[in-house]
Amino acid sequence: MKRVSIKLESDQYFDQTWKLYEYSFPEFMRRPKLDQLSIMQNPLYFCDVLLEENEFVGFIFWWDFENFRYVEYFAIGSDQRN
C-alpha cells in the first residue's frame, strides 16, 4: 500500500477523497469543504490518500504534533472492505 499526500483541491485524488469523506461520515462530523481546504495548508496537518496498485482505496487525515500523531479521519472505500 502506498500513501500520497494531497494539499489542494486540484490534486489528482482530491475528488475521490472528498466523495468518500462525505459518504463515510455524517454531516455533523465533517468540516465544510472550504474549511477542509484551509486546514490542509497547516504544516502539521496531513491528508494522505491510500493507494493499492495505483488505485484509490481510502484516506487518512491526521495531525503530526510534537509528541504524538492524532488520526482525525480514516476511511476505506466500501468495495475494499473485509
Short mmCIF file of C-alpha atoms in Angstrom, two decimals:
data_model
loop_
_atom_site.label_atom_id
_atom_site.label_comp_id
_atom_site.label_asym_id
_atom_site.label_seq_id
_atom_site.Cartn_x
_atom_site.Cartn_y
_atom_site.Cartn_z
CA MET A 1 0.00 0.00 0.00
CA LYS A 2 1.21 3.48 -0.86
CA ARG A 3 0.36 6.84 0.76
CA VAL A 4 0.25 10.05 -1.25
CA SER A 5 -0.23 13.42 0.47
CA ILE A 6 -2.64 15.92 -1.01
CA LYS A 7 -2.85 19.62 -0.16
CA LEU A 8 -5.02 21.18 -2.88
CA GLU A 9 -8.46 20.73 -4.38
CA SER A 10 -6.76 20.38 -7.76
CA ASP A 11 -4.66 17.39 -6.61
CA GLN A 12 -5.32 14.19 -8.52
CA TYR A 13 -7.15 12.28 -5.78
CA PHE A 14 -8.99 15.11 -4.03
CA ASP A 15 -12.38 14.49 -5.67
CA GLN A 16 -12.34 10.77 -4.81
CA THR A 17 -11.21 11.57 -1.28
CA TRP A 18 -13.92 14.16 -0.75
CA LYS A 19 -16.61 11.83 -2.12
CA LEU A 20 -15.55 9.05 0.28
CA TYR A 21 -15.33 11.56 3.16
CA GLU A 22 -18.92 12.67 2.56
CA TYR A 23 -20.11 9.07 2.20
CA SER A 24 -18.29 7.80 5.30
CA PHE A 25 -19.08 10.48 7.87
CA PRO A 26 -22.38 12.14 8.80
CA GLU A 27 -22.64 15.84 8.06
CA PHE A 28 -22.35 16.88 11.71
CA MET A 29 -18.93 15.16 11.91
CA ARG A 30 -17.49 16.71 8.73
CA ARG A 31 -15.88 20.04 8.03
CA PRO A 32 -17.32 22.16 5.25
CA LYS A 33 -15.21 21.83 2.11
CA LEU A 34 -13.72 25.33 2.32
CA ASP A 35 -12.71 24.75 5.95
CA GLN A 36 -11.10 21.44 5.00
CA LEU A 37 -9.17 23.05 2.16
CA SER A 38 -7.96 25.75 4.54
CA ILE A 39 -6.79 23.35 7.25
CA MET A 40 -4.96 21.27 4.65
CA GLN A 41 -2.50 24.17 4.38
CA ASN A 42 -1.46 23.78 8.01
CA PRO A 43 2.04 22.22 8.08
CA LEU A 44 1.02 19.94 10.97
CA TYR A 45 -2.00 18.50 9.12
CA PHE A 46 -1.81 15.72 6.55
CA CYS A 47 -4.34 14.32 4.07
CA ASP A 48 -2.92 11.06 2.86
CA VAL A 49 -4.56 9.08 0.09
CA LEU A 50 -4.17 5.31 0.28
CA LEU A 51 -3.40 3.53 -2.99
CA GLU A 52 -3.18 -0.16 -3.77
CA GLU A 53 -1.59 -0.90 -7.14
CA ASN A 54 -2.10 2.80 -8.01
CA GLU A 55 -5.87 2.54 -7.34
CA PHE A 56 -7.55 4.77 -4.75
CA VAL A 57 -8.71 2.70 -1.76
CA GLY A 58 -9.10 5.26 1.03
CA PHE A 59 -7.63 8.10 3.02
CA ILE A 60 -6.32 9.12 6.41
CA PHE A 61 -6.43 12.70 7.75
CA TRP A 62 -4.04 13.23 10.63
CA TRP A 63 -2.06 15.72 12.70
CA ASP A 64 1.66 15.47 13.43
CA PHE A 65 2.17 17.08 16.83
CA GLU A 66 5.49 17.22 18.65
CA ASN A 67 4.82 14.30 20.99
CA PHE A 68 2.11 12.34 19.19
CA ARG A 69 0.16 11.84 16.00
CA TYR A 70 -3.60 12.22 16.04
CA VAL A 71 -5.72 10.45 13.41
CA GLU A 72 -8.76 12.60 12.77
CA TYR A 73 -10.46 10.70 9.93
CA PHE A 74 -9.81 7.34 8.32
CA ALA A 75 -11.93 5.66 5.66
CA ILE A 76 -11.62 2.78 3.23
CA GLY A 77 -13.88 2.52 0.17
CA SER A 78 -16.77 0.12 0.66
CA ASP A 79 -15.55 -2.06 -2.22
CA GLN A 80 -12.19 -2.52 -0.43
CA ARG A 81 -13.51 -3.53 3.00
CA ASN A 82 -13.31 -7.02 4.53
#
